[in-house]
PDB file of C-alpha atoms in Angstrom:
ATOM      1  CA  MET A   1      -6.732  14.023   0.334  1.00 36.00           C
ATOM      2  CA  TRP A   2      -7.503  13.122  -2.962  1.00 40.00           C
ATOM      3  CA  THR A   3      -7.340  15.289  -6.223  1.00 46.00           C
ATOM      4  CA  GLU A   4     -10.560  15.407  -8.166  1.00 49.00           C
ATOM      5  CA  GLY A   5     -10.676  13.506 -11.653  1.00 59.00           C
ATOM      6  CA  LEU A   6      -7.679  11.488 -11.297  1.00 78.00           C
ATOM      7  CA  LEU A   7      -7.839   7.902 -12.202  1.00 86.00           C
ATOM      8  CA  ALA A   8      -6.905   4.881  -9.414  1.00 88.00           C
ATOM      9  CA  LEU A   9      -4.260   4.123 -11.603  1.00 91.00           C
ATOM     10  CA  ASP A  10      -2.534   7.857 -11.285  1.00 90.00           C
ATOM     11  CA  TYR A  11      -1.655   6.744  -7.613  1.00 91.00           C
ATOM     12  CA  LEU A  12       0.089   4.049  -8.742  1.00 92.00           C
ATOM     13  CA  ILE A  13       1.751   4.649 -12.272  1.00 92.00           C
ATOM     14  CA  GLY A  14      -0.245   7.746 -13.030  1.00 90.00           C
ATOM     15  CA  GLU A  15       1.048  11.250 -11.971  1.00 86.00           C
ATOM     16  CA  GLU A  16       0.162  11.011  -8.304  1.00 89.00           C
ATOM     17  CA  THR A  17       2.489   7.844  -7.883  1.00 91.00           C
ATOM     18  CA  HIS A  18       5.595   8.021  -5.210  1.00 92.00           C
ATOM     19  CA  LEU A  19       7.250   5.139  -7.127  1.00 92.00           C
ATOM     20  CA  ASP A  20      10.069   5.374  -9.507  1.00 89.00           C
ATOM     21  CA  GLY A  21      12.824   3.331 -11.093  1.00 88.00           C
ATOM     22  CA  ALA A  22      12.133  -0.771 -10.952  1.00 88.00           C
ATOM     23  CA  GLU A  23       9.269  -0.533  -8.979  1.00 90.00           C
ATOM     24  CA  LEU A  24       7.512   1.889 -11.103  1.00 92.00           C
ATOM     25  CA  LYS A  25       8.651  -0.044 -14.027  1.00 92.00           C
ATOM     26  CA  GLN A  26       7.455  -3.457 -12.451  1.00 93.00           C
ATOM     27  CA  LEU A  27       3.849  -1.552 -12.322  1.00 95.00           C
ATOM     28  CA  VAL A  28       3.861  -0.167 -15.557  1.00 95.00           C
ATOM     29  CA  HIS A  29       4.918  -3.469 -17.251  1.00 96.00           C
ATOM     30  CA  LEU A  30       1.973  -5.373 -15.615  1.00 96.00           C
ATOM     31  CA  ALA A  31      -0.302  -2.740 -16.980  1.00 96.00           C
ATOM     32  CA  SER A  32       0.724  -2.932 -20.138  1.00 96.00           C
ATOM     33  CA  LEU A  33       0.537  -6.699 -20.165  1.00 96.00           C
ATOM     34  CA  ASP A  34      -3.410  -6.329 -18.777  1.00 95.00           C
ATOM     35  CA  ALA A  35      -3.767  -3.963 -21.480  1.00 96.00           C
ATOM     36  CA  MET A  36      -2.576  -6.472 -24.477  1.00 96.00           C
ATOM     37  CA  ARG A  37      -5.191  -8.989 -22.888  1.00 95.00           C
ATOM     38  CA  ARG A  38      -7.939  -6.872 -23.081  1.00 94.00           C
ATOM     39  CA  ALA A  39      -7.713  -5.731 -26.436  1.00 96.00           C
ATOM     40  CA  VAL A  40      -7.236  -8.741 -27.740  1.00 95.00           C
ATOM     41  CA  ALA A  41      -9.981 -10.285 -25.395  1.00 95.00           C
ATOM     42  CA  GLY A  42     -12.136  -7.797 -26.762  1.00 95.00           C
ATOM     43  CA  GLY A  43     -11.925  -9.029 -30.345  1.00 97.00           C
ATOM     44  CA  LEU A  44      -8.800  -6.835 -31.640  1.00 97.00           C
ATOM     45  CA  GLY A  45      -7.416  -7.938 -35.067  1.00 96.00           C
ATOM     46  CA  PRO A  46      -3.776  -9.094 -36.050  1.00 95.00           C
ATOM     47  CA  GLU A  47      -1.994  -5.885 -37.019  1.00 95.00           C
ATOM     48  CA  GLY A  48      -3.765  -4.088 -34.272  1.00 96.00           C
ATOM     49  CA  ALA A  49      -2.366  -6.159 -32.087  1.00 96.00           C
ATOM     50  CA  GLN A  50       0.680  -5.761 -33.808  1.00 96.00           C
ATOM     51  CA  VAL A  51       0.498  -2.089 -33.489  1.00 96.00           C
ATOM     52  CA  LEU A  52      -0.701  -2.113 -30.157  1.00 97.00           C
ATOM     53  CA  GLN A  53       2.382  -4.214 -28.768  1.00 96.00           C
ATOM     54  CA  ILE A  54       4.470  -1.483 -30.213  1.00 96.00           C
ATOM     55  CA  LEU A  55       3.308   1.215 -28.916  1.00 96.00           C
ATOM     56  CA  LEU A  56       3.033   0.016 -25.288  1.00 96.00           C
ATOM     57  CA  LEU A  57       6.668  -0.537 -25.679  1.00 95.00           C
ATOM     58  CA  LEU A  58       7.010   3.081 -26.766  1.00 94.00           C
ATOM     59  CA  TRP A  59       4.366   4.053 -23.636  1.00 94.00           C
ATOM     60  CA  GLU A  60       6.605   2.202 -21.343  1.00 92.00           C
ATOM     61  CA  ARG A  61       9.540   3.503 -22.175  1.00 88.00           C
ATOM     62  CA  ARG A  62       8.271   7.212 -21.888  1.00 84.00           C
ATOM     63  CA  VAL A  63       5.948   6.942 -18.458  1.00 82.00           C
ATOM     64  CA  GLN A  64       7.773   9.313 -15.712  1.00 68.00           C
ATOM     65  CA  LYS A  65       6.767  10.279 -12.401  1.00 63.00           C
ATOM     66  CA  ARG A  66       4.059  12.492 -12.189  1.00 67.00           C
ATOM     67  CA  SER A  67       3.457  12.807 -16.099  1.00 71.00           C
ATOM     68  CA  GLU A  68       1.020  15.668 -16.937  1.00 76.00           C
ATOM     69  CA  SER A  69      -0.382  12.634 -19.664  1.00 86.00           C
ATOM     70  CA  PRO A  70       0.743   9.568 -17.942  1.00 89.00           C
ATOM     71  CA  TYR A  71      -1.564   7.185 -20.846  1.00 93.00           C
ATOM     72  CA  VAL A  72      -0.748   9.264 -23.792  1.00 93.00           C
ATOM     73  CA  VAL A  73       1.497   7.442 -26.727  1.00 94.00           C
ATOM     74  CA  ALA A  74       2.587   9.788 -29.765  1.00 92.00           C
ATOM     75  CA  VAL A  75       4.445   8.609 -33.002  1.00 93.00           C
ATOM     76  CA  HIS A  76       4.727   8.787 -36.702  1.00 92.00           C
ATOM     77  CA  ASP A  77       3.213   6.225 -38.885  1.00 89.00           C
ATOM     78  CA  VAL A  78       6.807   5.817 -40.782  1.00 90.00           C
ATOM     79  CA  ASP A  79       8.146   5.259 -37.206  1.00 92.00           C
ATOM     80  CA  LEU A  80       5.781   2.492 -36.710  1.00 92.00           C
ATOM     81  CA  GLU A  81       5.856   0.828 -39.997  1.00 91.00           C
ATOM     82  CA  ALA A  82       9.910   0.699 -39.484  1.00 92.00           C
ATOM     83  CA  LEU A  83       9.533  -0.535 -35.997  1.00 93.00           C
ATOM     84  CA  LEU A  84       7.149  -3.343 -37.240  1.00 92.00           C
ATOM     85  CA  ASP A  85       8.502  -3.836 -40.222  1.00 86.00           C
ATOM     86  CA  LEU A  86       5.025  -3.997 -41.888  1.00 87.00           C
ATOM     87  CA  ASP A  87       3.869  -1.636 -45.073  1.00 90.00           C
ATOM     88  CA  GLU A  88       1.909   1.669 -45.135  1.00 90.00           C
ATOM     89  CA  GLY A  89      -1.286  -0.287 -45.441  1.00 92.00           C
ATOM     90  CA  GLN A  90      -0.663  -3.338 -42.846  1.00 92.00           C
ATOM     91  CA  VAL A  91       0.275  -0.057 -39.860  1.00 92.00           C
ATOM     92  CA  ARG A  92      -3.117   1.894 -41.216  1.00 92.00           C
ATOM     93  CA  GLU A  93      -5.202  -1.237 -40.773  1.00 94.00           C
ATOM     94  CA  GLY A  94      -3.715  -1.837 -37.316  1.00 94.00           C
ATOM     95  CA  LEU A  95      -4.678   1.209 -36.448  1.00 94.00           C
ATOM     96  CA  ARG A  96      -8.093   1.409 -37.711  1.00 94.00           C
ATOM     97  CA  GLN A  97      -8.388  -1.655 -35.774  1.00 96.00           C
ATOM     98  CA  LEU A  98      -7.135   0.155 -32.667  1.00 96.00           C
ATOM     99  CA  LEU A  99      -9.943   2.907 -33.036  1.00 95.00           C
ATOM    100  CA  PRO A 100     -12.520   1.064 -30.982  1.00 96.00           C
ATOM    101  CA  PHE A 101     -10.264   0.203 -27.843  1.00 96.00           C
ATOM    102  CA  VAL A 102      -8.235   3.522 -27.160  1.00 96.00           C
ATOM    103  CA  ARG A 103      -9.169   7.106 -27.079  1.00 95.00           C
ATOM    104  CA  VAL A 104      -7.731   9.387 -30.381  1.00 95.00           C
ATOM    105  CA  ASP A 105      -9.216  13.265 -30.223  1.00 91.00           C
ATOM    106  CA  ASP A 106      -8.372  14.180 -33.445  1.00 91.00           C
ATOM    107  CA  LEU A 107      -9.032  10.931 -36.226  1.00 90.00           C
ATOM    108  CA  ASP A 108      -8.113  13.028 -39.230  1.00 87.00           C
ATOM    109  CA  LEU A 109      -4.214  13.349 -37.930  1.00 87.00           C
ATOM    110  CA  TYR A 110      -4.564   9.661 -36.427  1.00 86.00           C
ATOM    111  CA  LEU A 111      -4.939   8.241 -39.609  1.00 81.00           C
ATOM    112  CA  CYS A 112      -2.692  10.251 -41.680  1.00 84.00           C
ATOM    113  CA  GLY A 113       0.411   9.195 -39.949  1.00 85.00           C
ATOM    114  CA  ASP A 114       0.705  11.817 -36.677  1.00 90.00           C
ATOM    115  CA  ILE A 115      -0.504   9.485 -34.169  1.00 92.00           C
ATOM    116  CA  GLU A 116      -1.077  10.508 -31.211  1.00 93.00           C
ATOM    117  CA  LEU A 117      -3.841   8.303 -28.364  1.00 94.00           C
ATOM    118  CA  SER A 118      -4.294   7.752 -24.965  1.00 95.00           C
ATOM    119  CA  LEU A 119      -4.094   4.190 -23.898  1.00 95.00           C
ATOM    120  CA  GLU A 120      -6.413   5.183 -20.470  1.00 93.00           C
ATOM    121  CA  PRO A 121      -9.723   3.158 -21.744  1.00 94.00           C
ATOM    122  CA  LEU A 122      -7.748   0.010 -21.919  1.00 94.00           C
ATOM    123  CA  LEU A 123      -5.909   0.469 -18.757  1.00 92.00           C
ATOM    124  CA  ASN A 124      -9.042   1.682 -16.953  1.00 87.00           C
ATOM    125  CA  GLY A 125     -11.257  -0.298 -18.828  1.00 76.00           C
ATOM    126  CA  ASP A 126     -12.605  -2.965 -16.268  1.00 73.00           C
ATOM    127  CA  GLY A 127     -11.975  -0.799 -13.134  1.00 73.00           C
ATOM    128  CA  LEU A 128     -10.071  -3.478 -11.373  1.00 88.00           C
ATOM    129  CA  LEU A 129      -5.968  -3.271 -12.877  1.00 93.00           C
ATOM    130  CA  ALA A 130      -5.270  -0.555 -10.097  1.00 92.00           C
ATOM    131  CA  ASP A 131      -6.211  -3.071  -7.452  1.00 92.00           C
ATOM    132  CA  ARG A 132      -4.160  -5.799  -9.309  1.00 93.00           C
ATOM    133  CA  LEU A 133      -1.406  -3.241  -9.281  1.00 94.00           C
ATOM    134  CA  ASP A 134      -1.883  -2.409  -5.361  1.00 93.00           C
ATOM    135  CA  LEU A 135      -2.104  -6.036  -4.421  1.00 94.00           C
ATOM    136  CA  VAL A 136       1.894  -6.395  -6.583  1.00 95.00           C
ATOM    137  CA  TRP A 137       2.819  -3.110  -4.736  1.00 94.00           C
ATOM    138  CA  ARG A 138       1.926  -4.183  -1.340  1.00 94.00           C
ATOM    139  CA  THR A 139       2.859  -7.726  -1.413  1.00 95.00           C
ATOM    140  CA  THR A 140       6.276  -6.805  -3.069  1.00 94.00           C
ATOM    141  CA  HIS A 141       6.845  -4.026  -0.394  1.00 95.00           C
ATOM    142  CA  ALA A 142       5.626  -5.727   2.562  1.00 95.00           C
ATOM    143  CA  ARG A 143       7.988  -8.854   1.748  1.00 95.00           C
ATOM    144  CA  ASP A 144      11.116  -6.428   1.631  1.00 94.00           C
ATOM    145  CA  LEU A 145      10.143  -4.693   4.857  1.00 95.00           C
ATOM    146  CA  ILE A 146       9.359  -7.841   6.449  1.00 96.00           C
ATOM    147  CA  LYS A 147      13.052  -9.347   5.750  1.00 95.00           C
ATOM    148  CA  ALA A 148      15.052  -6.299   6.720  1.00 94.00           C
ATOM    149  CA  ALA A 149      13.061  -5.891  10.001  1.00 96.00           C
ATOM    150  CA  THR A 150      13.553  -9.893  10.999  1.00 96.00           C
ATOM    151  CA  GLU A 151      17.297  -9.566   9.837  1.00 94.00           C
ATOM    152  CA  ALA A 152      17.582  -6.339  12.085  1.00 95.00           C
ATOM    153  CA  GLU A 153      15.656  -7.691  15.165  1.00 96.00           C
ATOM    154  CA  GLU A 154      18.025 -10.790  14.843  1.00 94.00           C
ATOM    155  CA  ALA A 155      20.904  -8.026  14.921  1.00 92.00           C
ATOM    156  CA  ILE A 156      20.014  -6.664  17.965  1.00 93.00           C
ATOM    157  CA  HIS A 157      19.290 -10.420  19.962  1.00 93.00           C
ATOM    158  CA  CYS A 158      23.058 -10.633  19.360  1.00 89.00           C
ATOM    159  CA  TYR A 159      24.416  -7.588  20.300  1.00 87.00           C
ATOM    160  CA  LEU A 160      22.622  -7.847  23.306  1.00 88.00           C
ATOM    161  CA  GLY A 161      24.370 -11.350  24.159  1.00 86.00           C
ATOM    162  CA  GLN A 162      27.106  -9.739  23.974  1.00 81.00           C
ATOM    163  CA  LEU A 163      27.065  -6.943  25.982  1.00 77.00           C
ATOM    164  CA  GLN A 164      30.083  -7.898  28.738  1.00 68.00           C
ATOM    165  CA  GLU A 165      32.676  -7.894  25.685  1.00 70.00           C
ATOM    166  CA  ARG A 166      31.503  -5.136  23.998  1.00 70.00           C
ATOM    167  CA  VAL A 167      30.191  -2.375  25.650  1.00 70.00           C
ATOM    168  CA  ASP A 168      32.123   0.710  26.415  1.00 72.00           C
ATOM    169  CA  PRO A 169      32.319   1.338  30.019  1.00 72.00           C
ATOM    170  CA  HIS A 170      32.024   5.232  29.260  1.00 74.00           C
ATOM    171  CA  ALA A 171      28.563   4.164  27.488  1.00 75.00           C
ATOM    172  CA  GLY A 172      26.169   3.099  30.060  1.00 80.00           C
ATOM    173  CA  ASP A 173      23.715   5.684  30.065  1.00 86.00           C
ATOM    174  CA  ARG A 174      23.570   5.625  26.227  1.00 87.00           C
ATOM    175  CA  LEU A 175      23.418   1.550  27.016  1.00 88.00           C
ATOM    176  CA  ALA A 176      20.497   2.141  28.940  1.00 89.00           C
ATOM    177  CA  ILE A 177      18.328   4.351  26.724  1.00 93.00           C
ATOM    178  CA  LEU A 178      18.759   1.666  24.035  1.00 93.00           C
ATOM    179  CA  GLN A 179      17.557  -1.130  26.319  1.00 92.00           C
ATOM    180  CA  THR A 180      14.746   1.000  27.482  1.00 95.00           C
ATOM    181  CA  ARG A 181      13.592   2.001  23.884  1.00 96.00           C
ATOM    182  CA  TRP A 182      14.314  -1.392  22.660  1.00 96.00           C
ATOM    183  CA  ARG A 183      11.485  -2.886  25.367  1.00 95.00           C
ATOM    184  CA  GLN A 184       9.212  -0.329  24.657  1.00 95.00           C
ATOM    185  CA  TYR A 185       9.510  -1.289  20.979  1.00 95.00           C
ATOM    186  CA  LEU A 186       8.674  -5.058  21.850  1.00 95.00           C
ATOM    187  CA  SER A 187       5.973  -3.574  23.830  1.00 93.00           C
ATOM    188  CA  HIS A 188       4.124  -1.747  21.529  1.00 90.00           C
ATOM    189  CA  GLU A 189       4.318  -4.314  18.624  1.00 85.00           C
ATOM    190  CA  ARG A 190       1.107  -4.564  16.506  1.00 89.00           C
ATOM    191  CA  PHE A 191       2.109  -7.816  14.452  1.00 93.00           C
ATOM    192  CA  VAL A 192       2.906 -11.250  15.281  1.00 89.00           C
ATOM    193  CA  ARG A 193       5.793 -12.931  14.563  1.00 91.00           C
ATOM    194  CA  PRO A 194       6.773 -14.726  12.125  1.00 95.00           C
ATOM    195  CA  TYR A 195       5.452 -11.826  10.182  1.00 96.00           C
ATOM    196  CA  ASP A 196       2.656 -12.517   7.890  1.00 96.00           C
ATOM    197  CA  VAL A 197       2.678 -10.874   4.190  1.00 96.00           C
ATOM    198  CA  ARG A 198      -1.032 -10.774   4.598  1.00 95.00           C
ATOM    199  CA  GLN A 199      -1.461  -9.436   7.567  1.00 95.00           C
ATOM    200  CA  VAL A 200       1.530  -6.426   6.930  1.00 95.00           C
ATOM    201  CA  ARG A 201       0.138  -5.458   3.524  1.00 93.00           C
ATOM    202  CA  SER A 202      -3.214  -4.979   5.091  1.00 91.00           C
ATOM    203  CA  ASP A 203      -1.587  -2.303   7.279  1.00 91.00           C
ATOM    204  CA  LEU A 204       1.913  -1.121   5.518  1.00 93.00           C
ATOM    205  CA  CYS A 205       1.779   2.229   7.098  1.00 93.00           C
ATOM    206  CA  ALA A 206       1.387   0.709  10.849  1.00 93.00           C
ATOM    207  CA  PHE A 207       4.340  -1.328  10.162  1.00 95.00           C
ATOM    208  CA  GLU A 208       6.330   1.392   8.233  1.00 94.00           C
ATOM    209  CA  ASP A 209       5.695   3.082  11.937  1.00 93.00           C
ATOM    210  CA  GLN A 210       6.930   0.200  13.623  1.00 95.00           C
ATOM    211  CA  THR A 211      10.045  -0.254  11.673  1.00 94.00           C
ATOM    212  CA  ALA A 212      11.011   3.289  11.248  1.00 94.00           C
ATOM    213  CA  GLU A 213      11.666   2.912  15.398  1.00 95.00           C
ATOM    214  CA  LEU A 214      13.157  -0.500  14.861  1.00 96.00           C
ATOM    215  CA  ALA A 215      15.517   1.299  12.634  1.00 95.00           C
ATOM    216  CA  LEU A 216      16.487   3.980  15.230  1.00 95.00           C
ATOM    217  CA  VAL A 217      17.100   1.446  18.129  1.00 95.00           C
ATOM    218  CA  HIS A 218      19.007  -0.870  15.611  1.00 94.00           C
ATOM    219  CA  ASP A 219      21.518   1.582  14.463  1.00 94.00           C
ATOM    220  CA  GLY A 220      22.143   2.919  18.011  1.00 93.00           C
ATOM    221  CA  PHE A 221      23.182  -1.211  18.856  1.00 91.00           C
ATOM    222  CA  VAL A 222      25.485  -0.925  15.698  1.00 90.00           C
ATOM    223  CA  GLY A 223      27.104   2.619  16.873  1.00 88.00           C
ATOM    224  CA  LEU A 224      27.531   1.453  20.570  1.00 86.00           C
ATOM    225  CA  LEU A 225      28.368  -2.210  20.084  1.00 81.00           C
ATOM    226  CA  GLY A 226      29.787  -3.140  16.977  1.00 72.00           C
ATOM    227  CA  ARG A 227      33.297  -3.299  16.880  1.00 68.00           C
ATOM    228  CA  ALA A 228      35.262  -0.806  14.627  1.00 65.00           C
ATOM    229  CA  ASP A 229      37.107  -3.379  12.899  1.00 65.00           C
ATOM    230  CA  GLU A 230      33.872  -5.335  11.554  1.00 68.00           C
ATOM    231  CA  TYR A 231      31.369  -3.794   9.624  1.00 65.00           C
ATOM    232  CA  GLY A 232      27.860  -3.703  10.733  1.00 74.00           C
ATOM    233  CA  ALA A 233      24.954  -2.727   8.497  1.00 84.00           C
ATOM    234  CA  LEU A 234      23.068  -0.118   9.393  1.00 88.00           C
ATOM    235  CA  PHE A 235      18.731  -0.808   8.514  1.00 91.00           C
ATOM    236  CA  SER A 236      18.709   1.045   5.503  1.00 88.00           C
ATOM    237  CA  GLU A 237      21.522  -1.150   4.439  1.00 86.00           C
ATOM    238  CA  ARG A 238      19.427  -4.206   5.080  1.00 85.00           C
ATOM    239  CA  HIS A 239      16.161  -2.642   3.664  1.00 85.00           C
ATOM    240  CA  ARG A 240      17.477  -0.716   0.242  1.00 84.00           C
ATOM    241  CA  LEU A 241      14.662   1.341   0.070  1.00 77.00           C
ATOM    242  CA  ALA A 242      13.828   2.928  -3.708  1.00 78.00           C
ATOM    243  CA  PRO A 243      13.252   6.459  -3.680  1.00 78.00           C
ATOM    244  CA  GLY A 244       9.334   7.198  -3.006  1.00 89.00           C
ATOM    245  CA  ALA A 245       8.241   3.312  -1.727  1.00 92.00           C
ATOM    246  CA  ARG A 246       8.346   4.834   2.150  1.00 91.00           C
ATOM    247  CA  LEU A 247       6.188   7.532   0.521  1.00 92.00           C
ATOM    248  CA  GLN A 248       4.053   5.522  -1.085  1.00 93.00           C
ATOM    249  CA  ALA A 249       3.363   3.059   1.918  1.00 93.00           C
ATOM    250  CA  LEU A 250       2.546   5.766   4.286  1.00 91.00           C
ATOM    251  CA  ARG A 251      -0.302   7.173   2.356  1.00 84.00           C
ATOM    252  CA  GLY A 252      -2.458   4.849   4.865  1.00 65.00           C
ATOM    253  CA  PRO A 253      -4.306   1.670   5.262  1.00 53.00           C
ATOM    254  CA  TYR A 254      -7.025   3.660   2.420  1.00 46.00           C
ATOM    255  CA  ARG A 255      -7.670   1.941  -0.733  1.00 51.00           C
ATOM    256  CA  VAL A 256      -8.908   3.897  -3.768  1.00 44.00           C
ATOM    257  CA  ARG A 257     -11.854   2.065  -4.886  1.00 45.00           C
ATOM    258  CA  SER A 258     -11.530   2.146  -8.957  1.00 39.00           C
ATOM    259  CA  THR A 259     -15.107   1.156  -9.612  1.00 39.00           C
ATOM    260  CA  ARG A 260     -16.022   4.496  -8.853  1.00 35.00           C
ATOM    261  CA  LEU A 261     -13.923   6.135 -11.623  1.00 34.00           C
ATOM    262  CA  ASP A 262     -16.663   6.096 -14.468  1.00 35.00           C
ATOM    263  CA  ARG A 263     -17.953   9.380 -13.231  1.00 33.00           C
ATOM    264  CA  PRO A 264     -14.767  11.909 -13.622  1.00 37.00           C
ATOM    265  CA  ALA A 265     -17.102  14.759 -12.167  1.00 35.00           C
ATOM    266  CA  GLY A 266     -16.744  13.143  -8.801  1.00 36.00           C
ATOM    267  CA  ARG A 267     -14.186  13.249  -5.826  1.00 33.00           C
ATOM    268  CA  LEU A 268     -12.630  10.037  -5.458  1.00 31.00           C
ATOM    269  CA  GLU A 269     -14.263   7.604  -3.002  1.00 36.00           C
ATOM    270  CA  VAL A 270     -12.094   6.764  -0.480  1.00 34.00           C
ATOM    271  CA  VAL A 271     -12.689   3.287   1.671  1.00 33.00           C
ATOM    272  CA  GLY A 272     -10.999   2.049   4.764  1.00 32.00           C
TER     273      GLY A 272
END
């Protein structure tokens, strides 16, 4: 299922993520804060910390979905000097202090001003960042999905309570089908109300399947029983899903164990 040689981070902020926009930006920002924390805790000097801060800012700006080099930053030293308001000597000192923390393929070019480095050692150093980002993503998505599902279920109960005054007399067959699907939905539920964030995020795939059926039933009732002079929100409007979020959740209940990724030649281990 997983491609050889990829990091656990790749499935959250790297080339294999389905996330985009604000959701990806949030995870990238958290990863940037973690990289700075690790570097400072590891003894990075003051000039190096200033340089790294700007490099992380540039990295956050350039990260794109499914980038072929998601952890690489390229910049000229003169541009760093302008962004930092430091002189050439201070910038060079900051770069030297950074060398133990980043990966540089061509040291001569790096120290001569043509700077290209990889932040991957800082981002993947402790092997736990991917798990922390995964937890943030799952928690955020689970809360949004729970809110939308709860509102949709409440709306269906409201429609069912108004059947006599709202139903079209020519729509009896359609109504019977929707009522049957609603009963089936309730009988097949795997999650206890009120929905618990921890339970939902532990099996996002199953909750996505459940809410997909809820969306069909909810929108069916909206179309059948909603008045033409009123606005009945569709499920997609209750849950304004960001592009790729559902695909990210539908990867299943499996987690990539990042502690196994120190051996790039091996396959990623998927654990349930």
